[in-house]
Amino acid sequence: MSIFTSITELGWQTYFQQQLSLDEWDDAIPARIIEQNKSELIANTGSETIVIILLPAMPEMVVGDWLLLDTNKNFSRLLERKTCFSRKAAGNKLKKQLISANIDTAFIVCSMNEDFNLNRIERFLSLVNEAEAEPVVLLSKSDQASNPEDFIHKVQALDSSLIAEAINCLDATSVAKLSPWIKEGVTIAVIGSSGVGKSTLINTLLGEQRQDTAGIREDDSKGRHTTTRRSLIALKEGGLILDTPGMREIQLADCKEGIATTFSDIEAFAEQCRFSDCQHLTEPGCAVLKAVNSGELDQRRLDNYHKLLREEALNSSSLAERRAKDKALGKYYKNTLSKSHELKGR
Ligand SMILES: Nc1nc2c(ncn2[C@@H]2O[C@H](COP(=O)(O)OP(=O)(O)OP(=O)(O)O)[C@@H](O)[C@H]2O)c(=O)[nH]1
Ligand SMILES: [Mg+2]
Ligand SMILES: [Zn+2]
């Protein structure tokens, strides 16, 4: 396990410091969650590692979160997050799932082979933009691609201000390109589908085989994900990097702003539509459809925009409905409980 020598190295920033009360300034010990499993959290204080057993009364916490411990090194409270990545939980679960907290930069990894997919990159960008973290698109397996520049152009055609780099995750010289983003106190999350090279990239940055990669996996029968847990790892150059399991399904929820930022070109065209509530489907005077016809906008990109917006609206409304139901149920239990106490008291 990595030993963090100071909390600045762990990513402690003024944003978190400002949340401390005067008493907490004196007594509380800040700690950051660096690993988690179903029943416990592993937190680091900058000088030691603390295991926190999860209790029902605790708030939902995730890797990257900052929390305060009391003088006995027990959980005291969770600090407000600067950024948070979340999605609707996979499958039919009506639940929001936290992915990670307090991420400054996201490396969105996509390999330059048959898995290359612009729709998926736009999906990840929406998630990262919603959290207002800085996205960097990494196009991996450059050693296997005959034309990496074509892939870079395709990504930059989405948004000319987007940073895209082609890398060979197995090669230290190639990975050294990423040094401008690796700085003390900066937390980077590596996200992308399974098998794109996220753990390989982290191992190359570390200069050691810390994380299992598909190449050295002994038993493939457990499924196609090699990394199964999120862990925050300290880098020699400073900074922290979060390895994540490949996400097969990232259903967007509560992500409207993120989609708007990702598709700001479409939103700009939309301002010129004849009707202010234009859906850009069949309406006359639609500036978005005009941009498709003139070749300024890809039909694929417009289709994906529609798809992500529909999905986001559906997921957000079912999650809101679920939250309202849970709240009503909570009130009901509270009422019946206090009634039964009243009866018992009589
Ligand atoms: N040639 C080449 N192979 C790569 C590159 N990046 C990763 N690989 C290989 O691709 C396979 C998958 O890499 P991993 O690092 O395990 O992928 P991952 O993204 O961590 O996958 P999950 O943990 O399942 O999400 C391994 O066999 C790596 O050696 C690369 O840039 N070039
Ligand atoms: Mg992995
Ligand atoms: Zn329109």
Short mmCIF file of C-alpha atoms and ligand atoms in Angstrom, two decimals:
data_model
loop_
_atom_site.label_atom_id
_atom_site.label_comp_id
_atom_site.label_asym_id
_atom_site.label_seq_id
_atom_site.Cartn_x
_atom_site.Cartn_y
_atom_site.Cartn_z
CA MET A 1 0.00 0.00 0.00
CA SER A 2 1.19 3.47 -0.80
CA ILE A 3 2.35 5.63 2.06
CA PHE A 4 1.33 9.24 1.67
CA THR A 5 3.71 11.54 3.45
CA SER A 6 1.54 14.61 3.59
CA ILE A 7 -2.07 15.46 3.03
CA THR A 8 -1.19 17.91 0.27
CA GLU A 9 0.19 14.95 -1.63
CA LEU A 10 -3.13 13.25 -0.98
CA GLY A 11 -4.94 16.06 -2.78
CA TRP A 12 -6.02 18.19 0.21
CA GLN A 13 -7.10 21.62 -1.07
CA THR A 14 -8.38 24.90 0.40
CA TYR A 15 -11.86 23.88 -0.72
CA PHE A 16 -11.84 21.14 1.94
CA GLN A 17 -9.92 23.11 4.55
CA GLN A 18 -12.52 25.91 4.45
CA GLN A 19 -15.21 23.47 5.59
CA LEU A 20 -13.61 22.89 8.99
CA SER A 21 -15.10 24.51 12.10
CA LEU A 22 -12.80 26.06 14.70
CA ASP A 23 -13.07 22.97 16.90
CA GLU A 24 -12.31 20.74 13.97
CA TRP A 25 -9.22 22.83 13.19
CA ASP A 26 -7.89 21.79 16.57
CA ASP A 27 -8.95 18.17 16.80
CA ALA A 28 -10.20 16.61 13.59
CA ILE A 29 -7.98 14.45 11.43
CA PRO A 30 -8.67 14.71 7.69
CA ALA A 31 -8.46 11.44 5.77
CA ARG A 32 -9.08 10.46 2.18
CA ILE A 33 -10.74 7.27 1.01
CA ILE A 34 -8.26 5.43 -1.17
CA GLU A 35 -10.02 2.06 -1.49
CA GLN A 36 -13.37 0.56 -0.68
CA ASN A 37 -15.24 -2.69 -0.62
CA LYS A 38 -18.76 -3.63 0.41
CA SER A 39 -18.20 -3.52 4.16
CA GLU A 40 -15.30 -1.18 4.74
CA LEU A 41 -13.42 1.85 3.54
CA ILE A 42 -9.67 2.26 3.54
CA ALA A 43 -8.74 5.84 4.30
CA ASN A 44 -5.37 7.54 4.52
CA THR A 45 -4.46 10.49 6.75
CA GLY A 46 -1.19 11.32 5.06
CA SER A 47 0.74 9.35 7.65
CA GLU A 48 -1.32 6.24 8.27
CA THR A 49 -3.95 3.96 6.84
CA ILE A 50 -7.24 3.60 8.70
CA VAL A 51 -9.88 0.95 8.11
CA ILE A 52 -13.42 2.28 8.56
CA ILE A 53 -16.16 -0.31 9.00
CA LEU A 54 -19.32 0.90 7.28
CA LEU A 55 -22.33 1.45 9.51
CA PRO A 56 -25.92 2.10 8.35
CA ALA A 57 -25.93 5.61 9.86
CA MET A 58 -22.99 6.73 7.74
CA PRO A 59 -23.55 8.68 4.54
CA GLU A 60 -22.76 7.03 1.21
CA MET A 61 -19.06 7.46 0.56
CA VAL A 62 -16.80 6.65 -2.34
CA VAL A 63 -13.13 6.53 -3.29
CA GLY A 64 -11.73 10.06 -3.43
CA ASP A 65 -13.95 11.39 -0.66
CA TRP A 66 -12.44 13.48 2.15
CA LEU A 67 -13.68 12.84 5.63
CA LEU A 68 -12.86 13.90 9.16
CA LEU A 69 -11.90 11.49 11.92
CA ASP A 70 -12.23 12.28 15.61
CA THR A 71 -9.32 12.07 18.05
CA ASN A 72 -9.97 8.33 18.41
CA LYS A 73 -9.66 8.00 14.64
CA ASN A 74 -13.32 7.11 14.26
CA PHE A 75 -15.44 8.50 11.44
CA SER A 76 -16.78 11.93 12.31
CA ARG A 77 -18.16 13.45 9.10
CA LEU A 78 -17.93 13.54 5.33
CA LEU A 79 -16.69 16.76 3.73
CA GLU A 80 -18.55 18.31 0.85
CA ARG A 81 -17.34 17.06 -2.52
CA LYS A 82 -15.68 19.32 -5.03
CA THR A 83 -16.62 17.00 -7.88
CA CYS A 84 -18.44 13.70 -8.12
CA PHE A 85 -18.83 11.13 -10.88
CA SER A 86 -22.03 9.14 -10.70
CA ARG A 87 -24.32 7.12 -12.91
CA LYS A 88 -27.58 5.26 -12.68
CA ALA A 89 -26.70 1.85 -11.25
CA ALA A 90 -26.39 -0.86 -13.89
CA GLY A 91 -29.34 -3.11 -14.72
CA ASN A 92 -32.83 -2.43 -13.41
CA LYS A 93 -31.75 -0.94 -10.08
CA LEU A 94 -33.35 2.45 -9.48
CA LYS A 95 -30.40 3.86 -7.68
CA LYS A 96 -27.65 6.36 -8.28
CA GLN A 97 -24.20 4.88 -7.99
CA LEU A 98 -21.26 7.02 -6.99
CA ILE A 99 -18.17 6.26 -9.06
CA SER A 100 -15.58 8.56 -7.49
CA ALA A 101 -15.26 11.92 -5.76
CA ASN A 102 -12.97 14.93 -5.90
CA ILE A 103 -11.43 14.13 -9.26
CA ASP A 104 -9.61 17.00 -10.98
CA THR A 105 -8.76 15.36 -14.31
CA ALA A 106 -10.24 12.39 -16.13
CA PHE A 107 -8.24 10.32 -18.60
CA ILE A 108 -10.90 8.88 -20.91
CA VAL A 109 -9.18 5.87 -22.49
CA CYS A 110 -10.34 4.42 -25.79
CA SER A 111 -8.32 1.99 -27.89
CA MET A 112 -7.60 2.61 -31.55
CA ASN A 113 -9.03 -0.63 -32.86
CA GLU A 114 -12.50 -2.05 -33.54
CA ASP A 115 -13.53 -0.89 -30.04
CA PHE A 116 -13.00 2.76 -30.95
CA ASN A 117 -16.36 4.46 -30.53
CA LEU A 118 -17.16 8.17 -30.72
CA ASN A 119 -20.59 7.69 -29.12
CA ARG A 120 -18.93 6.17 -26.07
CA ILE A 121 -16.38 8.99 -25.86
CA GLU A 122 -19.26 11.51 -25.93
CA ARG A 123 -20.97 9.56 -23.15
CA PHE A 124 -17.86 9.66 -20.93
CA LEU A 125 -17.34 13.35 -21.77
CA SER A 126 -20.88 14.12 -20.57
CA LEU A 127 -20.12 12.44 -17.24
CA VAL A 128 -16.81 14.30 -16.83
CA ASN A 129 -18.21 17.67 -17.94
CA GLU A 130 -21.14 17.32 -15.55
CA ALA A 131 -18.62 17.02 -12.70
CA GLU A 132 -16.64 19.95 -14.14
CA ALA A 133 -13.45 17.90 -14.15
CA GLU A 134 -10.92 18.31 -16.96
CA PRO A 135 -11.27 15.66 -19.67
CA VAL A 136 -8.28 14.30 -21.61
CA VAL A 137 -8.99 11.68 -24.27
CA LEU A 138 -6.29 9.02 -24.47
CA LEU A 139 -6.26 6.88 -27.58
CA SER A 140 -4.46 3.72 -26.56
CA LYS A 141 -2.71 0.91 -28.44
CA SER A 142 -1.00 3.37 -30.78
CA ASP A 143 1.57 0.64 -31.50
CA GLN A 144 -1.18 -1.40 -33.14
CA ALA A 145 -2.76 1.40 -35.15
CA SER A 146 -1.42 2.23 -38.59
CA ASN A 147 -2.97 5.70 -38.60
CA PRO A 148 -3.23 7.18 -35.07
CA GLU A 149 -3.59 10.72 -36.51
CA ASP A 150 -6.91 9.75 -38.10
CA PHE A 151 -8.27 8.78 -34.69
CA ILE A 152 -7.00 12.01 -33.11
CA HIS A 153 -8.68 14.02 -35.86
CA LYS A 154 -11.96 12.19 -35.33
CA VAL A 155 -11.91 13.05 -31.62
CA GLN A 156 -10.90 16.65 -32.17
CA ALA A 157 -13.67 17.01 -34.75
CA LEU A 158 -16.09 16.57 -31.83
CA ASP A 159 -14.72 19.72 -30.22
CA SER A 160 -11.59 21.50 -31.38
CA SER A 161 -10.67 22.46 -27.81
CA LEU A 162 -10.65 18.82 -26.71
CA ILE A 163 -7.26 17.34 -25.84
CA ALA A 164 -6.59 13.96 -27.45
CA GLU A 165 -3.32 12.04 -27.24
CA ALA A 166 -2.35 8.76 -28.89
CA ILE A 167 -0.37 6.51 -26.53
CA ASN A 168 1.10 3.07 -26.19
CA CYS A 169 0.25 2.18 -22.59
CA LEU A 170 3.08 -0.38 -22.50
CA ASP A 171 5.77 2.14 -23.36
CA ALA A 172 7.23 4.55 -20.77
CA THR A 173 8.47 7.04 -23.38
CA SER A 174 5.02 7.26 -24.94
CA VAL A 175 3.29 7.55 -21.56
CA ALA A 176 5.69 10.38 -20.59
CA LYS A 177 3.51 12.60 -22.83
CA LEU A 178 1.07 12.73 -19.95
CA SER A 179 3.45 14.50 -17.57
CA PRO A 180 1.77 17.94 -17.99
CA TRP A 181 -1.28 16.51 -16.19
CA ILE A 182 0.61 14.75 -13.41
CA LYS A 183 1.18 17.24 -10.63
CA GLU A 184 1.33 17.18 -6.85
CA GLY A 185 -2.11 17.28 -5.28
CA VAL A 186 -3.94 16.61 -8.55
CA THR A 187 -6.25 13.59 -8.67
CA ILE A 188 -6.71 11.85 -12.00
CA ALA A 189 -9.31 9.17 -12.69
CA VAL A 190 -8.69 6.71 -15.52
CA ILE A 191 -11.97 5.67 -17.07
CA GLY A 192 -12.98 3.70 -20.15
CA SER A 193 -14.24 0.30 -21.28
CA SER A 194 -12.68 -2.95 -20.17
CA GLY A 195 -9.45 -3.96 -21.90
CA VAL A 196 -8.49 -0.52 -23.23
CA GLY A 197 -5.32 -0.41 -21.08
CA LYS A 198 -6.22 1.64 -17.99
CA SER A 199 -4.28 -0.55 -15.55
CA THR A 200 -1.45 -1.03 -18.04
CA LEU A 201 -1.09 2.75 -18.28
CA ILE A 202 -0.98 3.08 -14.48
CA ASN A 203 1.67 0.35 -14.19
CA THR A 204 3.82 2.08 -16.80
CA LEU A 205 3.46 5.40 -14.96
CA LEU A 206 4.46 3.67 -11.71
CA GLY A 207 7.27 1.71 -13.33
CA GLU A 208 6.03 -1.49 -11.68
CA GLN A 209 3.33 -4.12 -12.15
CA ARG A 210 1.10 -2.91 -9.32
CA GLN A 211 -2.28 -3.44 -10.95
CA ASP A 212 -3.33 -6.71 -12.58
CA THR A 213 -3.80 -6.38 -16.31
CA ALA A 214 -5.54 -8.71 -18.74
CA GLY A 215 -2.17 -9.91 -20.00
CA ILE A 216 -1.23 -11.46 -16.66
CA ARG A 217 -4.69 -12.51 -15.51
CA GLU A 218 -4.63 -16.17 -14.55
CA ASP A 219 -8.27 -17.07 -14.78
CA ASP A 220 -10.47 -15.57 -17.44
CA SER A 221 -13.57 -17.46 -16.43
CA LYS A 222 -14.65 -14.85 -13.88
CA GLY A 223 -15.73 -12.43 -16.57
CA ARG A 224 -13.99 -9.98 -18.77
CA HIS A 225 -13.14 -7.31 -16.19
CA THR A 226 -9.60 -7.51 -14.88
CA THR A 227 -9.80 -4.61 -12.43
CA THR A 228 -12.68 -5.13 -10.04
CA ARG A 229 -12.07 -2.43 -7.42
CA ARG A 230 -11.37 1.24 -7.51
CA SER A 231 -8.13 2.31 -5.88
CA LEU A 232 -6.36 5.62 -5.58
CA ILE A 233 -2.62 5.28 -6.12
CA ALA A 234 0.15 7.82 -5.42
CA LEU A 235 2.48 8.59 -8.32
CA LYS A 236 6.20 9.24 -7.90
CA GLU A 237 5.96 12.58 -9.69
CA GLY A 238 3.22 13.65 -7.29
CA GLY A 239 -0.47 13.41 -7.86
CA LEU A 240 -2.84 10.51 -7.47
CA ILE A 241 -4.32 8.22 -10.04
CA LEU A 242 -7.50 6.21 -9.71
CA ASP A 243 -7.79 2.86 -11.45
CA THR A 244 -11.39 1.91 -12.18
CA PRO A 245 -13.00 -1.27 -13.47
CA GLY A 246 -14.10 -0.98 -17.10
CA MET A 247 -17.64 0.30 -17.23
CA ARG A 248 -19.82 -1.72 -19.56
CA GLU A 249 -22.84 0.44 -18.96
CA ILE A 250 -22.74 4.07 -17.94
CA GLN A 251 -26.35 5.14 -17.89
CA LEU A 252 -26.44 8.91 -17.52
CA ALA A 253 -28.64 10.46 -14.83
CA ASP A 254 -28.72 14.00 -13.44
CA CYS A 255 -26.32 14.92 -16.20
CA LYS A 256 -28.15 17.54 -18.28
CA GLU A 257 -25.47 20.20 -17.93
CA GLY A 258 -22.75 17.69 -18.81
CA ILE A 259 -24.57 16.77 -22.03
CA ALA A 260 -25.08 20.46 -22.87
CA THR A 261 -21.36 21.17 -22.41
CA THR A 262 -20.33 18.12 -24.42
CA PHE A 263 -22.64 19.09 -27.29
CA SER A 264 -22.19 22.87 -27.06
CA ASP A 265 -21.93 23.07 -30.88
CA ILE A 266 -25.44 21.63 -31.24
CA GLU A 267 -26.75 23.90 -28.50
CA ALA A 268 -25.25 26.89 -30.36
CA PHE A 269 -26.95 25.90 -33.65
CA ALA A 270 -30.19 25.42 -31.70
CA GLU A 271 -30.24 29.09 -30.73
CA GLN A 272 -30.92 29.87 -34.39
CA CYS A 273 -33.92 27.49 -34.71
CA ARG A 274 -37.21 29.17 -35.63
CA PHE A 275 -39.06 27.73 -32.64
CA SER A 276 -37.59 28.17 -29.18
CA ASP A 277 -38.85 24.70 -28.17
CA CYS A 278 -37.55 23.05 -31.38
CA GLN A 279 -36.73 19.37 -30.85
CA HIS A 280 -34.50 19.27 -33.97
CA LEU A 281 -36.40 16.31 -35.40
CA THR A 282 -38.64 17.49 -38.27
CA GLU A 283 -39.47 21.12 -37.46
CA PRO A 284 -39.30 23.75 -40.22
CA GLY A 285 -36.60 26.37 -39.75
CA CYS A 286 -34.46 24.03 -37.63
CA ALA A 287 -30.89 25.31 -37.67
CA VAL A 288 -29.55 22.02 -36.28
CA LEU A 289 -31.00 19.96 -39.14
CA LYS A 290 -29.72 22.61 -41.54
CA ALA A 291 -26.22 22.11 -40.12
CA VAL A 292 -26.55 18.35 -40.74
CA ASN A 293 -27.64 18.96 -44.33
CA SER A 294 -24.79 21.35 -45.02
CA GLY A 295 -22.27 18.89 -43.58
CA GLU A 296 -21.34 21.13 -40.63
CA LEU A 297 -22.72 18.60 -38.14
CA ASP A 298 -22.56 14.79 -38.24
CA GLN A 299 -25.87 12.93 -38.23
CA ARG A 300 -24.21 10.43 -35.88
CA ARG A 301 -23.43 13.16 -33.36
CA LEU A 302 -26.98 14.54 -33.50
CA ASP A 303 -28.42 11.02 -33.08
CA ASN A 304 -26.20 10.40 -30.05
CA TYR A 305 -27.19 13.78 -28.57
CA HIS A 306 -30.87 12.84 -28.86
CA LYS A 307 -30.20 9.40 -27.43
CA LEU A 308 -28.24 10.65 -24.41
CA LEU A 309 -30.82 13.37 -23.69
CA ARG A 310 -33.70 10.86 -23.81
CA GLU A 311 -31.83 8.40 -21.62
CA GLU A 312 -30.83 11.13 -19.13
CA ALA A 313 -34.40 12.44 -18.86
CA LEU A 314 -35.84 8.97 -18.34
CA ASN A 315 -33.25 7.95 -15.73
CA SER A 316 -33.41 11.27 -13.87
CA SER A 317 -37.19 11.19 -13.63
CA SER A 318 -37.32 7.57 -12.45
CA LEU A 319 -34.62 8.31 -9.87
CA ALA A 320 -36.52 11.40 -8.68
CA GLU A 321 -39.72 9.33 -8.44
CA ARG A 322 -37.86 6.71 -6.44
CA ARG A 323 -36.41 9.36 -4.10
CA ALA A 324 -39.91 10.81 -3.53
CA LYS A 325 -41.28 7.33 -2.77
CA ASP A 326 -38.42 6.58 -0.38
CA LYS A 327 -38.99 9.90 1.38
CA ALA A 328 -42.72 9.20 1.76
CA LEU A 329 -41.95 5.71 3.05
CA GLY A 330 -39.41 7.15 5.50
CA LYS A 331 -42.03 9.57 6.83
CA TYR A 332 -44.56 6.73 7.15
CA TYR A 333 -42.13 4.59 9.17
CA LYS A 334 -41.20 7.55 11.35
CA ASN A 335 -44.88 8.28 12.04
CA THR A 336 -45.81 4.67 12.82
CA LEU A 337 -42.74 4.34 15.02
CA SER A 338 -43.57 7.45 17.05
CA LYS A 339 -47.23 6.29 17.29
CA SER A 340 -46.16 2.90 18.65
CA HIS A 341 -43.87 4.67 21.14
CA GLU A 342 -46.83 6.83 22.22
CA LEU A 343 -48.98 3.73 22.71
CA LYS A 344 -46.26 1.97 24.67
CA GLY A 345 -45.81 5.07 26.81
CA ARG A 346 -49.44 5.06 27.82
N1 LIG B 1 -0.16 -3.34 -27.74
C1 LIG B 1 -0.76 -2.71 -26.71
N2 LIG B 1 -1.38 -3.44 -25.79
C2 LIG B 1 -1.98 -2.79 -24.77
C3 LIG B 1 -1.94 -1.38 -24.64
N3 LIG B 1 -2.64 -1.04 -23.55
C4 LIG B 1 -3.06 -2.18 -23.00
N4 LIG B 1 -2.66 -3.25 -23.72
C5 LIG B 1 -2.99 -4.66 -23.45
O1 LIG B 1 -4.40 -4.77 -23.39
C6 LIG B 1 -4.79 -5.72 -22.39
C7 LIG B 1 -5.79 -5.08 -21.44
O2 LIG B 1 -5.15 -4.09 -20.67
P1 LIG B 1 -5.60 -3.69 -19.20
O3 LIG B 1 -4.66 -2.63 -18.75
O4 LIG B 1 -5.80 -4.87 -18.35
O5 LIG B 1 -7.05 -3.05 -19.50
P2 LIG B 1 -8.04 -2.30 -18.48
O6 LIG B 1 -8.54 -1.10 -19.21
O7 LIG B 1 -7.37 -2.06 -17.20
O8 LIG B 1 -9.23 -3.36 -18.34
P3 LIG B 1 -10.24 -3.61 -17.09
O9 LIG B 1 -9.43 -3.65 -15.85
O10 LIG B 1 -10.88 -4.91 -17.41
O11 LIG B 1 -11.22 -2.47 -17.12
C8 LIG B 1 -3.49 -6.19 -21.75
O12 LIG B 1 -3.15 -7.41 -22.34
C9 LIG B 1 -2.49 -5.11 -22.09
O13 LIG B 1 -1.17 -5.61 -22.17
C10 LIG B 1 -1.24 -0.64 -25.66
O14 LIG B 1 -1.21 0.61 -25.66
N5 LIG B 1 -0.68 -1.36 -26.67
MG MG B 2 -7.82 -2.65 -15.28
ZN ZN B 3 -34.02 22.80 -34.17
#
